[in-house]
C-alpha cells in the first residue's frame, strides 16, 4: 500500500492511466478484435499492438502527444465515462439513457 509511506500522490496517476487506457483500447479495437483475441488466448497480438503503438516510445514523447499519435485525436475522458456506463449498467441491469 502506498499509504504506509505517505505516497498519496500515486492515486491521481492511477486515475489518469485508467482514463488513458480506455481511449487506447478504443484505438486498439479499430485494428484488432480485442474481445475475440482475448477469447482465443492470442495475447501476442495485443502485446504487439501495445509495443508498436505505445511502449516503443517510452518517455520520449509527452502523454498528450502520444494519445494524439495513437488515437488520432486529443485526450477525451468520454471514452472512460462510456466504459463505466456500459460496465455498471450491464452489471446492475439498469440501462443508462
Backbone atoms as SQL, in Angstrom:
CREATE TABLE atoms (id INTEGER PRIMARY KEY, chain TEXT, resi INTEGER, resn TEXT, atom TEXT, x REAL, y REAL, z REAL);
INSERT INTO atoms VALUES
  (1, 'A', 1, 'UNK', 'N', 0.834, -1.182, 0.000),
  (2, 'A', 1, 'UNK', 'CA', 0.000, 0.000, 0.000),
  (3, 'A', 1, 'UNK', 'C', 0.879, 1.245, 0.000),
  (4, 'A', 2, 'UNK', 'N', 0.506, 2.193, -0.780),
  (5, 'A', 2, 'UNK', 'CA', 1.256, 3.445, -0.835),
  (6, 'A', 2, 'UNK', 'C', 0.998, 4.328, 0.382),
  (7, 'A', 3, 'UNK', 'N', -0.096, 4.105, 1.046),
  (8, 'A', 3, 'UNK', 'CA', -0.418, 4.958, 2.194),
  (9, 'A', 3, 'UNK', 'C', 0.575, 4.761, 3.331),
  (10, 'A', 4, 'UNK', 'N', 1.122, 3.571, 3.464),
  (11, 'A', 4, 'UNK', 'CA', 2.009, 3.295, 4.591),
  (12, 'A', 4, 'UNK', 'C', 3.263, 4.169, 4.585),
  (13, 'A', 5, 'UNK', 'N', 3.653, 4.641, 3.412),
  (14, 'A', 5, 'UNK', 'CA', 4.816, 5.530, 3.364),
  (15, 'A', 5, 'UNK', 'C', 4.442, 6.940, 2.888),
  (16, 'A', 6, 'UNK', 'N', 3.172, 7.285, 3.060),
  (17, 'A', 6, 'UNK', 'CA', 2.635, 8.622, 2.742),
  (18, 'A', 6, 'UNK', 'C', 2.755, 8.987, 1.263),
  (19, 'A', 7, 'UNK', 'N', 2.715, 8.000, 0.393),
  (20, 'A', 7, 'UNK', 'CA', 2.796, 8.247, -1.052),
  (21, 'A', 7, 'UNK', 'C', 1.398, 8.417, -1.649),
  (22, 'A', 8, 'UNK', 'N', 0.697, 9.405, -1.176),
  (23, 'A', 8, 'UNK', 'CA', -0.676, 9.628, -1.621),
  (24, 'A', 8, 'UNK', 'C', -0.760, 10.095, -3.072),
  (25, 'A', 9, 'UNK', 'N', 0.301, 10.634, -3.592),
  (26, 'A', 9, 'UNK', 'CA', 0.301, 11.177, -4.944),
  (27, 'A', 9, 'UNK', 'C', 0.110, 10.157, -6.043),
  (28, 'A', 10, 'UNK', 'N', 0.231, 8.881, -5.738),
  (29, 'A', 10, 'UNK', 'CA', 0.074, 7.858, -6.760),
  (30, 'A', 10, 'UNK', 'C', -1.358, 7.734, -7.252),
  (31, 'A', 11, 'UNK', 'N', -2.324, 7.971, -6.418),
  (32, 'A', 11, 'UNK', 'CA', -3.710, 7.693, -6.770),
  (33, 'A', 11, 'UNK', 'C', -4.218, 8.521, -7.945),
  (34, 'A', 12, 'UNK', 'N', -3.911, 9.801, -8.048),
  (35, 'A', 12, 'UNK', 'CA', -4.341, 10.538, -9.243),
  (36, 'A', 12, 'UNK', 'C', -3.714, 9.990, -10.524),
  (37, 'A', 13, 'UNK', 'N', -2.486, 9.488, -10.449),
  (38, 'A', 13, 'UNK', 'CA', -1.861, 8.937, -11.647),
  (39, 'A', 13, 'UNK', 'C', -2.547, 7.646, -12.074),
  (40, 'A', 14, 'UNK', 'N', -3.042, 6.866, -11.128),
  (41, 'A', 14, 'UNK', 'CA', -3.802, 5.668, -11.485),
  (42, 'A', 14, 'UNK', 'C', -5.081, 6.057, -12.210),
  (43, 'A', 15, 'UNK', 'N', -5.754, 7.082, -11.732),
  (44, 'A', 15, 'UNK', 'CA', -6.993, 7.535, -12.369),
  (45, 'A', 15, 'UNK', 'C', -6.718, 8.019, -13.793),
  (46, 'A', 16, 'UNK', 'N', -5.658, 8.781, -13.971),
  (47, 'A', 16, 'UNK', 'CA', -5.305, 9.246, -15.315),
  (48, 'A', 16, 'UNK', 'C', -4.953, 8.077, -16.227),
  (49, 'A', 17, 'UNK', 'N', -4.168, 7.150, -15.713),
  (50, 'A', 17, 'UNK', 'CA', -3.790, 5.985, -16.508),
  (51, 'A', 17, 'UNK', 'C', -4.990, 5.181, -16.961),
  (52, 'A', 18, 'UNK', 'N', -5.972, 5.057, -16.103),
  (53, 'A', 18, 'UNK', 'CA', -7.183, 4.317, -16.443),
  (54, 'A', 18, 'UNK', 'C', -7.980, 5.042, -17.522),
  (55, 'A', 19, 'UNK', 'N', -8.059, 6.352, -17.426),
  (56, 'A', 19, 'UNK', 'CA', -8.790, 7.092, -18.462),
  (57, 'A', 19, 'UNK', 'C', -8.048, 7.040, -19.795),
  (58, 'A', 20, 'UNK', 'N', -6.719, 7.111, -19.752),
  (59, 'A', 20, 'UNK', 'CA', -5.946, 6.973, -20.989),
  (60, 'A', 20, 'UNK', 'C', -6.155, 5.584, -21.593),
  (61, 'A', 21, 'UNK', 'N', -6.158, 4.569, -20.747),
  (62, 'A', 21, 'UNK', 'CA', -6.298, 3.190, -21.218),
  (63, 'A', 21, 'UNK', 'C', -7.612, 2.975, -21.958),
  (64, 'A', 22, 'UNK', 'N', -8.677, 3.611, -21.501),
  (65, 'A', 22, 'UNK', 'CA', -9.969, 3.467, -22.178),
  (66, 'A', 22, 'UNK', 'C', -9.887, 4.010, -23.606),
  (67, 'A', 23, 'UNK', 'N', -9.195, 5.117, -23.778),
  (68, 'A', 23, 'UNK', 'CA', -9.060, 5.690, -25.116),
  (69, 'A', 23, 'UNK', 'C', -8.111, 4.852, -25.973),
  (70, 'A', 24, 'UNK', 'N', -7.044, 4.337, -25.382),
  (71, 'A', 24, 'UNK', 'CA', -6.144, 3.454, -26.118),
  (72, 'A', 24, 'UNK', 'C', -6.864, 2.172, -26.544),
  (73, 'A', 25, 'UNK', 'N', -7.732, 1.661, -25.685),
  (74, 'A', 25, 'UNK', 'CA', -8.491, 0.456, -26.021),
  (75, 'A', 25, 'UNK', 'C', -9.381, 0.709, -27.232),
  (76, 'A', 26, 'UNK', 'N', -10.021, 1.859, -27.266),
  (77, 'A', 26, 'UNK', 'CA', -10.857, 2.204, -28.423),
  (78, 'A', 26, 'UNK', 'C', -10.017, 2.258, -29.696),
  (79, 'A', 27, 'UNK', 'N', -8.815, 2.802, -29.602),
  (80, 'A', 27, 'UNK', 'CA', -7.919, 2.848, -30.761),
  (81, 'A', 27, 'UNK', 'C', -7.496, 1.444, -31.169),
  (82, 'A', 28, 'UNK', 'N', -7.187, 0.600, -30.193),
  (83, 'A', 28, 'UNK', 'CA', -6.784, -0.772, -30.480),
  (84, 'A', 28, 'UNK', 'C', -7.907, -1.530, -31.182),
  (85, 'A', 29, 'UNK', 'N', -9.132, -1.295, -30.748),
  (86, 'A', 29, 'UNK', 'CA', -10.277, -2.005, -31.322),
  (87, 'A', 29, 'UNK', 'C', -10.530, -1.626, -32.781),
  (88, 'A', 30, 'UNK', 'N', -9.969, -0.521, -33.245),
  (89, 'A', 30, 'UNK', 'CA', -10.083, -0.154, -34.659),
  (90, 'A', 30, 'UNK', 'C', -9.235, -1.073, -35.535),
  (91, 'A', 31, 'UNK', 'N', -8.189, -1.663, -34.948),
  (92, 'A', 31, 'UNK', 'CA', -7.261, -2.508, -35.694),
  (93, 'A', 31, 'UNK', 'C', -7.355, -3.984, -35.348),
  (94, 'A', 32, 'UNK', 'N', -8.034, -4.289, -34.271),
  (95, 'A', 32, 'UNK', 'CA', -7.963, -5.638, -33.718),
  (96, 'A', 32, 'UNK', 'C', -9.279, -5.972, -33.022),
  (97, 'A', 33, 'UNK', 'N', -9.787, -7.169, -33.237),
  (98, 'A', 33, 'UNK', 'CA', -10.966, -7.622, -32.496),
  (99, 'A', 33, 'UNK', 'C', -10.473, -8.084, -31.123),
  (100, 'A', 34, 'UNK', 'N', -10.426, -7.154, -30.194),
  (101, 'A', 34, 'UNK', 'CA', -9.811, -7.402, -28.890),
  (102, 'A', 34, 'UNK', 'C', -10.534, -8.509, -28.137),
  (103, 'A', 35, 'UNK', 'N', -11.848, -8.467, -28.125),
  (104, 'A', 35, 'UNK', 'CA', -12.598, -9.485, -27.381),
  (105, 'A', 35, 'UNK', 'C', -12.306, -10.885, -27.914),
  (106, 'A', 36, 'UNK', 'N', -12.354, -11.061, -29.227),
  (107, 'A', 36, 'UNK', 'CA', -12.082, -12.374, -29.806),
  (108, 'A', 36, 'UNK', 'C', -10.630, -12.785, -29.587),
  (109, 'A', 37, 'UNK', 'N', -9.729, -11.834, -29.677),
  (110, 'A', 37, 'UNK', 'CA', -8.310, -12.114, -29.440),
  (111, 'A', 37, 'UNK', 'C', -8.099, -12.632, -28.025),
  (112, 'A', 38, 'UNK', 'N', -8.776, -12.015, -27.057),
  (113, 'A', 38, 'UNK', 'CA', -8.681, -12.484, -25.670),
  (114, 'A', 38, 'UNK', 'C', -9.306, -13.865, -25.512),
  (115, 'A', 39, 'UNK', 'N', -10.467, -14.069, -26.135),
  (116, 'A', 39, 'UNK', 'CA', -11.116, -15.383, -26.053),
  (117, 'A', 39, 'UNK', 'C', -10.244, -16.476, -26.663),
  (118, 'A', 40, 'UNK', 'N', -9.536, -16.135, -27.731),
  (119, 'A', 40, 'UNK', 'CA', -8.639, -17.095, -28.379),
  (120, 'A', 40, 'UNK', 'C', -7.345, -17.298, -27.596),
  (121, 'A', 41, 'UNK', 'N', -7.096, -16.428, -26.627),
  (122, 'A', 41, 'UNK', 'CA', -5.865, -16.522, -25.847),
  (123, 'A', 41, 'UNK', 'C', -4.637, -16.076, -26.616),
  (124, 'A', 42, 'UNK', 'N', -4.848, -15.322, -27.676),
  (125, 'A', 42, 'UNK', 'CA', -3.744, -14.874, -28.523),
  (126, 'A', 42, 'UNK', 'C', -3.249, -13.503, -28.058),
  (127, 'A', 43, 'UNK', 'N', -2.689, -13.465, -26.876),
  (128, 'A', 43, 'UNK', 'CA', -2.251, -12.208, -26.289),
  (129, 'A', 43, 'UNK', 'C', -1.105, -11.561, -27.048),
  (130, 'A', 44, 'UNK', 'N', -0.393, -12.341, -27.844),
  (131, 'A', 44, 'UNK', 'CA', 0.731, -11.766, -28.586),
  (132, 'A', 44, 'UNK', 'C', 0.265, -10.662, -29.531),
  (133, 'A', 45, 'UNK', 'N', -0.948, -10.763, -30.075),
  (134, 'A', 45, 'UNK', 'CA', -1.462, -9.701, -30.944),
  (135, 'A', 45, 'UNK', 'C', -1.651, -8.402, -30.166),
  (136, 'A', 46, 'UNK', 'N', -2.146, -8.523, -28.950),
  (137, 'A', 46, 'UNK', 'CA', -2.342, -7.348, -28.099),
  (138, 'A', 46, 'UNK', 'C', -0.991, -6.773, -27.684),
  (139, 'A', 47, 'UNK', 'N', -0.081, -7.641, -27.266),
  (140, 'A', 47, 'UNK', 'CA', 1.253, -7.179, -26.878),
  (141, 'A', 47, 'UNK', 'C', 1.962, -6.494, -28.049),
  (142, 'A', 48, 'UNK', 'N', 1.813, -7.063, -29.245),
  (143, 'A', 48, 'UNK', 'CA', 2.430, -6.456, -30.428),
  (144, 'A', 48, 'UNK', 'C', 1.861, -5.059, -30.682),
  (145, 'A', 49, 'UNK', 'N', 0.538, -4.928, -30.575),
  (146, 'A', 49, 'UNK', 'CA', -0.087, -3.618, -30.789),
  (147, 'A', 49, 'UNK', 'C', 0.423, -2.616, -29.760),
  (148, 'A', 50, 'UNK', 'N', 0.470, -3.021, -28.507),
  (149, 'A', 50, 'UNK', 'CA', 0.959, -2.132, -27.445),
  (150, 'A', 50, 'UNK', 'C', 2.413, -1.733, -27.683),
  (151, 'A', 51, 'UNK', 'N', 3.226, -2.705, -28.069),
  (152, 'A', 51, 'UNK', 'CA', 4.646, -2.436, -28.316),
  (153, 'A', 51, 'UNK', 'C', 4.818, -1.448, -29.479),
  (154, 'A', 52, 'UNK', 'N', 4.083, -1.688, -30.571),
  (155, 'A', 52, 'UNK', 'CA', 4.221, -0.852, -31.764),
  (156, 'A', 52, 'UNK', 'C', 3.636, 0.548, -31.587),
  (157, 'A', 53, 'UNK', 'N', 2.587, 0.662, -30.801),
  (158, 'A', 53, 'UNK', 'CA', 1.874, 1.930, -30.715),
  (159, 'A', 53, 'UNK', 'C', 2.144, 2.738, -29.450),
  (160, 'A', 54, 'UNK', 'N', 2.574, 2.073, -28.377),
  (161, 'A', 54, 'UNK', 'CA', 2.748, 2.784, -27.110),
  (162, 'A', 54, 'UNK', 'C', 4.129, 2.556, -26.505),
  (163, 'A', 55, 'UNK', 'N', 4.472, 1.304, -26.221),
  (164, 'A', 55, 'UNK', 'CA', 5.680, 1.006, -25.451),
  (165, 'A', 55, 'UNK', 'C', 6.967, 1.466, -26.120),
  (166, 'A', 56, 'UNK', 'N', 7.023, 1.420, -27.433),
  (167, 'A', 56, 'UNK', 'CA', 8.271, 1.779, -28.122),
  (168, 'A', 56, 'UNK', 'C', 8.714, 3.213, -27.839),
  (169, 'A', 57, 'UNK', 'N', 7.783, 4.068, -27.449),
  (170, 'A', 57, 'UNK', 'CA', 8.122, 5.472, -27.221),
  (171, 'A', 57, 'UNK', 'C', 8.643, 5.739, -25.816),
  (172, 'A', 58, 'UNK', 'N', 8.365, 4.825, -24.887),
  (173, 'A', 58, 'UNK', 'CA', 8.816, 5.030, -23.516),
  (174, 'A', 58, 'UNK', 'C', 8.410, 6.407, -23.037),
  (175, 'A', 59, 'UNK', 'N', 9.339, 7.147, -22.494),
  (176, 'A', 59, 'UNK', 'CA', 9.058, 8.502, -22.037),
  (177, 'A', 59, 'UNK', 'C', 9.558, 9.558, -23.002),
  (178, 'A', 60, 'UNK', 'N', 9.766, 9.173, -24.260),
  (179, 'A', 60, 'UNK', 'CA', 10.379, 10.103, -25.212),
  (180, 'A', 60, 'UNK', 'C', 9.420, 11.161, -25.748),
  (181, 'A', 61, 'UNK', 'N', 8.113, 10.936, -25.617),
  (182, 'A', 61, 'UNK', 'CA', 7.156, 11.957, -26.048),
  (183, 'A', 61, 'UNK', 'C', 6.145, 12.204, -24.932),
  (184, 'A', 62, 'UNK', 'N', 5.595, 13.385, -24.925),
  (185, 'A', 62, 'UNK', 'CA', 4.616, 13.763, -23.907),
  (186, 'A', 62, 'UNK', 'C', 3.339, 12.939, -24.067),
  (187, 'A', 63, 'UNK', 'N', 2.663, 12.716, -22.968),
  (188, 'A', 63, 'UNK', 'CA', 1.454, 11.895, -22.962),
  (189, 'A', 63, 'UNK', 'C', 0.418, 12.400, -23.955),
  (190, 'A', 64, 'UNK', 'N', 0.170, 13.695, -23.955),
  (191, 'A', 64, 'UNK', 'CA', -0.844, 14.244, -24.865),
  (192, 'A', 64, 'UNK', 'C', -0.465, 14.008, -26.326),
  (193, 'A', 65, 'UNK', 'N', 0.815, 14.070, -26.633),
  (194, 'A', 65, 'UNK', 'CA', 1.277, 13.802, -27.994),
  (195, 'A', 65, 'UNK', 'C', 1.126, 12.325, -28.338),
  (196, 'A', 66, 'UNK', 'N', 1.390, 11.456, -27.378),
  (197, 'A', 66, 'UNK', 'CA', 1.220, 10.021, -27.594),
  (198, 'A', 66, 'UNK', 'C', -0.241, 9.689, -27.866),
  (199, 'A', 67, 'UNK', 'N', -1.138, 10.246, -27.082),
  (200, 'A', 67, 'UNK', 'CA', -2.570, 9.995, -27.286),
  (201, 'A', 67, 'UNK', 'C', -2.992, 10.457, -28.679),
  (202, 'A', 68, 'UNK', 'N', -2.552, 11.620, -29.070),
  (203, 'A', 68, 'UNK', 'CA', -2.882, 12.147, -30.397),
  (204, 'A', 68, 'UNK', 'C', -2.329, 11.246, -31.494),
  (205, 'A', 69, 'UNK', 'N', -1.099, 10.782, -31.325),
  (206, 'A', 69, 'UNK', 'CA', -0.463, 9.908, -32.316),
  (207, 'A', 69, 'UNK', 'C', -1.186, 8.562, -32.421),
  (208, 'A', 70, 'UNK', 'N', -1.503, 7.963, -31.286),
  (209, 'A', 70, 'UNK', 'CA', -2.102, 6.625, -31.268),
  (210, 'A', 70, 'UNK', 'C', -3.582, 6.657, -31.630),
  (211, 'A', 71, 'UNK', 'N', -4.292, 7.645, -31.109),
  (212, 'A', 71, 'UNK', 'CA', -5.751, 7.671, -31.233),
  (213, 'A', 71, 'UNK', 'C', -6.250, 8.557, -32.366),
  (214, 'A', 72, 'UNK', 'N', -5.385, 9.428, -32.866),
  (215, 'A', 72, 'UNK', 'CA', -5.805, 10.327, -33.927),
  (216, 'A', 72, 'UNK', 'C', -6.653, 11.484, -33.439),
  (217, 'A', 73, 'UNK', 'N', -6.700, 11.668, -32.135),
  (218, 'A', 73, 'UNK', 'CA', -7.452, 12.772, -31.534),
  (219, 'A', 73, 'UNK', 'C', -6.870, 13.062, -30.160),
  (220, 'A', 74, 'UNK', 'N', -7.201, 14.217, -29.628),
  (221, 'A', 74, 'UNK', 'CA', -6.713, 14.610, -28.305),
  (222, 'A', 74, 'UNK', 'C', -7.373, 13.764, -27.219),
  (223, 'A', 75, 'UNK', 'N', -6.817, 13.832, -26.029),
  (224, 'A', 75, 'UNK', 'CA', -7.377, 13.116, -24.881),
  (225, 'A', 75, 'UNK', 'C', -8.849, 13.471, -24.712),
  (226, 'A', 76, 'UNK', 'N', -9.662, 12.435, -24.534),
  (227, 'A', 76, 'UNK', 'CA', -11.101, 12.618, -24.368),
  (228, 'A', 76, 'UNK', 'C', -11.583, 11.706, -23.246),
  (229, 'A', 77, 'UNK', 'N', -11.912, 12.253, -22.082),
  (230, 'A', 77, 'UNK', 'CA', -12.344, 11.428, -20.950),
  (231, 'A', 77, 'UNK', 'C', -13.667, 10.712, -21.182),
  (232, 'A', 78, 'UNK', 'N', -14.384, 11.073, -22.242),
  (233, 'A', 78, 'UNK', 'CA', -15.659, 10.403, -22.515),
  (234, 'A', 78, 'UNK', 'C', -15.489, 8.921, -22.831),
  (235, 'A', 79, 'UNK', 'N', -14.330, 8.519, -23.310),
  (236, 'A', 79, 'UNK', 'CA', -14.092, 7.086, -23.522),
  (237, 'A', 79, 'UNK', 'C', -14.199, 6.338, -22.197),
  (238, 'A', 80, 'UNK', 'N', -13.639, 6.909, -21.162),
  (239, 'A', 80, 'UNK', 'CA', -13.699, 6.279, -19.839),
  (240, 'A', 80, 'UNK', 'C', -15.104, 6.359, -19.260),
  (241, 'A', 81, 'UNK', 'N', -15.762, 7.482, -19.412),
  (242, 'A', 81, 'UNK', 'CA', -17.137, 7.628, -18.926),
  (243, 'A', 81, 'UNK', 'C', -18.034, 6.589, -19.595),
  (244, 'A', 82, 'UNK', 'N', -17.897, 6.433, -20.901),
  (245, 'A', 82, 'UNK', 'CA', -18.706, 5.438, -21.615),
  (246, 'A', 82, 'UNK', 'C', -18.391, 4.021, -21.167),
  (247, 'A', 83, 'UNK', 'N', -17.125, 3.749, -20.908),
  (248, 'A', 83, 'UNK', 'CA', -16.742, 2.436, -20.377),
  (249, 'A', 83, 'UNK', 'C', -17.447, 2.168, -19.052),
  (250, 'A', 84, 'UNK', 'N', -17.421, 3.152, -18.157),
  (251, 'A', 84, 'UNK', 'CA', -18.064, 2.983, -16.849),
  (252, 'A', 84, 'UNK', 'C', -19.569, 2.803, -16.978),
  (253, 'A', 85, 'UNK', 'N', -20.193, 3.587, -17.834),
  (254, 'A', 85, 'UNK', 'CA', -21.641, 3.471, -18.041),
  (255, 'A', 85, 'UNK', 'C', -21.985, 2.080, -18.549),
  (256, 'A', 86, 'UNK', 'N', -21.262, 1.614, -19.554),
  (257, 'A', 86, 'UNK', 'CA', -21.520, 0.283, -20.113),
  (258, 'A', 86, 'UNK', 'C', -21.292, -0.803, -19.072),
  (259, 'A', 87, 'UNK', 'N', -20.185, -0.713, -18.372),
  (260, 'A', 87, 'UNK', 'CA', -19.851, -1.740, -17.384),
  (261, 'A', 87, 'UNK', 'C', -20.890, -1.826, -16.280),
  (262, 'A', 88, 'UNK', 'N', -21.204, -0.705, -15.672),
  (263, 'A', 88, 'UNK', 'CA', -22.061, -0.748, -14.493),
  (264, 'A', 88, 'UNK', 'C', -23.539, -0.848, -14.829),
  (265, 'A', 89, 'UNK', 'N', -23.971, -0.325, -15.961),
  (266, 'A', 89, 'UNK', 'CA', -25.375, -0.511, -16.319),
  (267, 'A', 89, 'UNK', 'C', -25.631, -1.975, -16.667),
  (268, 'A', 90, 'UNK', 'N', -24.663, -2.631, -17.279),
  (269, 'A', 90, 'UNK', 'CA', -24.773, -4.064, -17.558),
  (270, 'A', 90, 'UNK', 'C', -24.713, -4.869, -16.265),
  (271, 'A', 91, 'UNK', 'N', -23.808, -4.502, -15.395),
  (272, 'A', 91, 'UNK', 'CA', -23.613, -5.220, -14.136),
  (273, 'A', 91, 'UNK', 'C', -24.858, -5.192, -13.255),
  (274, 'A', 92, 'UNK', 'N', -25.500, -4.042, -13.158),
  (275, 'A', 92, 'UNK', 'CA', -26.674, -3.927, -12.289),
  (276, 'A', 92, 'UNK', 'C', -27.980, -4.096, -13.047),
  (277, 'A', 93, 'UNK', 'N', -27.898, -4.241, -14.362),
  (278, 'A', 93, 'UNK', 'CA', -29.091, -4.487, -15.153),
  (279, 'A', 93, 'UNK', 'C', -29.986, -3.277, -15.330),
  (280, 'A', 94, 'UNK', 'N', -29.414, -2.105, -15.240),
  (281, 'A', 94, 'UNK', 'CA', -30.190, -0.881, -15.417),
  (282, 'A', 94, 'UNK', 'C', -29.621, -0.142, -16.625),
  (283, 'A', 95, 'UNK', 'N', -30.413, -0.023, -17.682),
  (284, 'A', 95, 'UNK', 'CA', -29.897, 0.693, -18.853),
  (285, 'A', 95, 'UNK', 'C', -29.721, 2.176, -18.556),
  (286, 'A', 96, 'UNK', 'N', -28.672, 2.730, -19.096),
  (287, 'A', 96, 'UNK', 'CA', -28.402, 4.155, -18.925),
  (288, 'A', 96, 'UNK', 'C', -28.858, 4.878, -20.176),
  (289, 'A', 97, 'UNK', 'N', -29.622, 5.912, -20.001),
  (290, 'A', 97, 'UNK', 'CA', -30.108, 6.670, -21.161),
  (291, 'A', 97, 'UNK', 'C', -29.599, 8.073, -21.122);
